[in-house]
PDB file of C-alpha atoms in Angstrom:
ATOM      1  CA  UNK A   1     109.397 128.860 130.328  1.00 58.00           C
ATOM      2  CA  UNK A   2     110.255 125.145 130.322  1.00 62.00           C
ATOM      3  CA  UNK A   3     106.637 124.082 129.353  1.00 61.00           C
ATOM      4  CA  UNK A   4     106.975 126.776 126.604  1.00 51.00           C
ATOM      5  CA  UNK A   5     110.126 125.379 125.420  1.00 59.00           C
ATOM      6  CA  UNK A   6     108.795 121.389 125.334  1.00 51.00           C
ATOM      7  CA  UNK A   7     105.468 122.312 123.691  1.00 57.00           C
ATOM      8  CA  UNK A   8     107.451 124.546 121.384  1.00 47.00           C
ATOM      9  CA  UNK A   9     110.050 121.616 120.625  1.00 54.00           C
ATOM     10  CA  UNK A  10     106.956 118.678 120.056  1.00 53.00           C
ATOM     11  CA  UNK A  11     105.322 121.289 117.768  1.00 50.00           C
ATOM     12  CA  UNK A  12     108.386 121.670 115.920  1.00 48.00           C
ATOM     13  CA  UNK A  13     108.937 117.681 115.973  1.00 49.00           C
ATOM     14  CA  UNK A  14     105.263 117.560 114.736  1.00 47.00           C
ATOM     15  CA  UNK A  15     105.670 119.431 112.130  1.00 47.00           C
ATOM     16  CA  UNK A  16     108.774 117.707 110.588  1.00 44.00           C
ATOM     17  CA  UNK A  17     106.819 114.513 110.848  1.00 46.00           C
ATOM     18  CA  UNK A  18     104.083 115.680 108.821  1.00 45.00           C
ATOM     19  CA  UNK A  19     106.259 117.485 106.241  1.00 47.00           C
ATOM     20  CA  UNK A  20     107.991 113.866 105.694  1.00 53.00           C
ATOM     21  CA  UNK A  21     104.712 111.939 105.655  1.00 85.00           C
ATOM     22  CA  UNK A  22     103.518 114.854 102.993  1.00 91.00           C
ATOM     23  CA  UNK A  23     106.465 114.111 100.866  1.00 93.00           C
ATOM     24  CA  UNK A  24     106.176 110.494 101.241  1.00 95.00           C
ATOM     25  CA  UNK A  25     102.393 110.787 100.318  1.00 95.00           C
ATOM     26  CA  UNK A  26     103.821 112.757  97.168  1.00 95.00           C
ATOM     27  CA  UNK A  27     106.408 109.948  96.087  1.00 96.00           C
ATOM     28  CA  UNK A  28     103.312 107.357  96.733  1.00 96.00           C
ATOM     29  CA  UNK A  29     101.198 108.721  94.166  1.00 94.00           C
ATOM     30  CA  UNK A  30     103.862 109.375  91.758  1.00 93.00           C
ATOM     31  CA  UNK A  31     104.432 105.613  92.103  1.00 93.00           C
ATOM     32  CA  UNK A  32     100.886 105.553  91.632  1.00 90.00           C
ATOM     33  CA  UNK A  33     100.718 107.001  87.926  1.00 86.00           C
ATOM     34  CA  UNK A  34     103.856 105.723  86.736  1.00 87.00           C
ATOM     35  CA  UNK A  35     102.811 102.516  87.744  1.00 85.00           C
ATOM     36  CA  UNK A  36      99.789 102.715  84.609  1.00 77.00           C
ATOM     37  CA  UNK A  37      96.925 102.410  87.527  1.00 76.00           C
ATOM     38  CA  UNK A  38      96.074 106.202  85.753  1.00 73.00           C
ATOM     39  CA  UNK A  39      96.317 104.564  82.149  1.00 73.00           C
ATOM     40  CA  UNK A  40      94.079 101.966  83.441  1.00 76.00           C
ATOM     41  CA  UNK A  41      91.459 104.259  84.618  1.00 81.00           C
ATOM     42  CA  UNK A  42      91.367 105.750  81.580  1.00 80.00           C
ATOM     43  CA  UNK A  43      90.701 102.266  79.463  1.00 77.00           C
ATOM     44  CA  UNK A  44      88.311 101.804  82.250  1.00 82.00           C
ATOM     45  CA  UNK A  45      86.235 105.524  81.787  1.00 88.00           C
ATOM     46  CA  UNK A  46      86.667 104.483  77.792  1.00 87.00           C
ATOM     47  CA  UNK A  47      84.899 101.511  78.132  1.00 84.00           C
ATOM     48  CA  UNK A  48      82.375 102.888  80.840  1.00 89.00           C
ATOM     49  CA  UNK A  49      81.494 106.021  78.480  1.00 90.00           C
ATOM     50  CA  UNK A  50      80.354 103.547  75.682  1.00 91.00           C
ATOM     51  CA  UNK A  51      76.980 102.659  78.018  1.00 93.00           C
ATOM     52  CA  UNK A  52      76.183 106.685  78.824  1.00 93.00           C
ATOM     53  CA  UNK A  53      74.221 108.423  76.433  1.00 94.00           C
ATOM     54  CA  UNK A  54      76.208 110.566  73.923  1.00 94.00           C
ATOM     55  CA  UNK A  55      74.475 113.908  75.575  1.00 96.00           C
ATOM     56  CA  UNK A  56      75.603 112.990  78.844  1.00 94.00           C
ATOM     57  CA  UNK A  57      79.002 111.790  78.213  1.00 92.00           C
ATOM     58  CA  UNK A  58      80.583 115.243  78.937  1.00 94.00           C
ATOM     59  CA  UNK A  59      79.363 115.526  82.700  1.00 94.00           C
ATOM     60  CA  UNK A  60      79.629 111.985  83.269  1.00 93.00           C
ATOM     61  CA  UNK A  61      83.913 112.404  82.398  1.00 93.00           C
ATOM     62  CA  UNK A  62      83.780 115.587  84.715  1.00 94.00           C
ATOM     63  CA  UNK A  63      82.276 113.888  87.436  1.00 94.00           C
ATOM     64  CA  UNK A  64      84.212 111.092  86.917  1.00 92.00           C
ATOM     65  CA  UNK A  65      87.408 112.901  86.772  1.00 92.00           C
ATOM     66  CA  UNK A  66      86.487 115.052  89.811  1.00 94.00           C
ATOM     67  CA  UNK A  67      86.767 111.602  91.810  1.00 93.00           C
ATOM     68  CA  UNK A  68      89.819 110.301  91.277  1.00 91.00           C
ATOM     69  CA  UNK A  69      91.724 112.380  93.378  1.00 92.00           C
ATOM     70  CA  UNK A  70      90.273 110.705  96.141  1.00 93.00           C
ATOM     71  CA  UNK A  71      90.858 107.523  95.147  1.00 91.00           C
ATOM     72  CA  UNK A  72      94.588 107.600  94.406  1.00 91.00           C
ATOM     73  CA  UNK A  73      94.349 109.150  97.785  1.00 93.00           C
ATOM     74  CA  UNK A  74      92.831 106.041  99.317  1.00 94.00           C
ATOM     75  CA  UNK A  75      95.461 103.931  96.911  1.00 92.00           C
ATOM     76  CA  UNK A  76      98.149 106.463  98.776  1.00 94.00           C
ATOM     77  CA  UNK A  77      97.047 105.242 102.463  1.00 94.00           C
ATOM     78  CA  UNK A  78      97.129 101.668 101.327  1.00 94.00           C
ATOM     79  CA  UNK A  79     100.366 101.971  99.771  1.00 95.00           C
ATOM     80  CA  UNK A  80     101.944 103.680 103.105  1.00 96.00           C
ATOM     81  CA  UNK A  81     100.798 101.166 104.912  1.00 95.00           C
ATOM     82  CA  UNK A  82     102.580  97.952 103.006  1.00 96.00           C
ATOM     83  CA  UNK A  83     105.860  99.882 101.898  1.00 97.00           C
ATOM     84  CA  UNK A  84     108.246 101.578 103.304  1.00 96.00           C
ATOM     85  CA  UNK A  85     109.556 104.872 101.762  1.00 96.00           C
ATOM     86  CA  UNK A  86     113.185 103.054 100.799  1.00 97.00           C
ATOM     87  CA  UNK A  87     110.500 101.110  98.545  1.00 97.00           C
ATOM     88  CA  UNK A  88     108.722 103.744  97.524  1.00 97.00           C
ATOM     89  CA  UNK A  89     112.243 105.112  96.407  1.00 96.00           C
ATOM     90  CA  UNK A  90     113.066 102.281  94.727  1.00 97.00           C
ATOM     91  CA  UNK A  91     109.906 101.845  93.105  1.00 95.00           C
ATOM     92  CA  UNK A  92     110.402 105.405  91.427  1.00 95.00           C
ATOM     93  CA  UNK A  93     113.923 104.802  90.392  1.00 96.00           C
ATOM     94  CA  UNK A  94     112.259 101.471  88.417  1.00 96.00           C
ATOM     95  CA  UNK A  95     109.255 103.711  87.203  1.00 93.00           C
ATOM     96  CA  UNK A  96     111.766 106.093  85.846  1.00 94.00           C
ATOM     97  CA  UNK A  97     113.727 103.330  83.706  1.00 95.00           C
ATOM     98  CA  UNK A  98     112.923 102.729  80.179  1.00 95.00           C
ATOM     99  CA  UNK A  99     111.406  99.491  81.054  1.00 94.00           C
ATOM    100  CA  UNK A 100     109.241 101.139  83.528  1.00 91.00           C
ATOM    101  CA  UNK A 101     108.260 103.972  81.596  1.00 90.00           C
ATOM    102  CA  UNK A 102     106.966 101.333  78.777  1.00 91.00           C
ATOM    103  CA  UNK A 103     104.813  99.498  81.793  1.00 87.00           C
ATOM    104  CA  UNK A 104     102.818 102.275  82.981  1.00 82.00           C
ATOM    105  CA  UNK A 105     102.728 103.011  78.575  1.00 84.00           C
ATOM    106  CA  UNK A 106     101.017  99.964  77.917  1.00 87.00           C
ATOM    107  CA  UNK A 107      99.413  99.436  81.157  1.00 81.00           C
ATOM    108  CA  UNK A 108      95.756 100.261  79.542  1.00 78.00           C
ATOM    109  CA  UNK A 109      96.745  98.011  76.677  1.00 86.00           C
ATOM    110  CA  UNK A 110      97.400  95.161  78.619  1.00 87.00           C
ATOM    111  CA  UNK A 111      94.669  96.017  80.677  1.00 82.00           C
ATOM    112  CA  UNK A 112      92.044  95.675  77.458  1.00 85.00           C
ATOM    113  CA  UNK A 113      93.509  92.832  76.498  1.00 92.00           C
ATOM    114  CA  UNK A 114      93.517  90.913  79.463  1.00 90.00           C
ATOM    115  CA  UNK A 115      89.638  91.886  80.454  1.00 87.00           C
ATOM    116  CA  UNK A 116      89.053  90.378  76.780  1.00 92.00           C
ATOM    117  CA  UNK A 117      90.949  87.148  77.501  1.00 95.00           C
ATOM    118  CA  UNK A 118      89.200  86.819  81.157  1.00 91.00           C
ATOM    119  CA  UNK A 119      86.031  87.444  79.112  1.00 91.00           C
ATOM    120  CA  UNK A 120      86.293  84.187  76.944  1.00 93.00           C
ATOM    121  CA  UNK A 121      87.854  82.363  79.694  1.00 94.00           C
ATOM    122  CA  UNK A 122      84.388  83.373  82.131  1.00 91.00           C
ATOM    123  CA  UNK A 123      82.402  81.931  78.911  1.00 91.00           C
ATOM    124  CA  UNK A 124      84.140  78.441  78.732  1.00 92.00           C
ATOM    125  CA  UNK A 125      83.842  78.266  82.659  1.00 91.00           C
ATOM    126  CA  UNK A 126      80.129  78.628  82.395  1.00 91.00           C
ATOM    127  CA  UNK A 127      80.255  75.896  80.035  1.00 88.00           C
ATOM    128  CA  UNK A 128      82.383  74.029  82.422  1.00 90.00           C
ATOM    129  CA  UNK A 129      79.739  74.831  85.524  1.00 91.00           C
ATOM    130  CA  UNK A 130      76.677  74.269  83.456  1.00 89.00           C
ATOM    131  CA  UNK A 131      78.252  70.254  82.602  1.00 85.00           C
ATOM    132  CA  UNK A 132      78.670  69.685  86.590  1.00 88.00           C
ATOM    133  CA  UNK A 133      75.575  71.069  88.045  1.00 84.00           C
ATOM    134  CA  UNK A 134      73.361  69.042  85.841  1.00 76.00           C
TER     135      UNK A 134
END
């Protein structure tokens, strides 16, 4: 009876522990798309779709849809394993102001518009490396 009531009690304890790491998961990727990384994505399958063929742009966005789950899962282990869930907390609370809520807004904006400033800048550094390695 008292190995029943042990093994019953570290089930139990189990149990809790993965509950709490399921919610923490949950408040992780939550963090994850208020953050903009999904608004990024986006800009990044707009600007990806633009090389596939026009009659193969509809599977390509379902297959490319169909793997994002995964990653913001891998984002979610990486994320659990720098903060803590009191940061993870706070982070939402941020997410949630109106300040946050315009980040993760313009997040694919700023993402355009930096790729198109790192663009020039790559050009003039080319220019740069071409003078020295003559």
């Amino acid at each position: 009876m008292k190995k029943f009531i042990v093994t019953f009690t570290l089930l139990l304890v189990a149990q809790v522990g993965f509950s709490q790491d399921d919610a923490f998961k949950k408040d992780v990727l939550k963090v994850i798309e208020m953050s903009g990384a999904a608004n990024q994505m986006k800009s990044a399958k707009d600007q990806i779709i633009q090389m596939v063929p026009k009659e193969k742009q509809a599977a390509f966005i379902l297959e490319f849809d169909a793997t994002m789950p995964a990653l913001y899962d891998k984002m979610a282990v990486i994320y659990m394993g720098i903060y803590t869930k009191d940061d993870i907390k706070a982070m939402l609370a941020f997410y949630e102001s109106p300040i946050g809520k315009k980040i993760n807004e313009k997040a694919g904006e700023i993402m355009e518009k930096s790729q198109a400033v790192g663009k020039e800048w790559g050009e003039e550094l080319q220019g740069m490396m071409m003078k020295y390695m003559q």
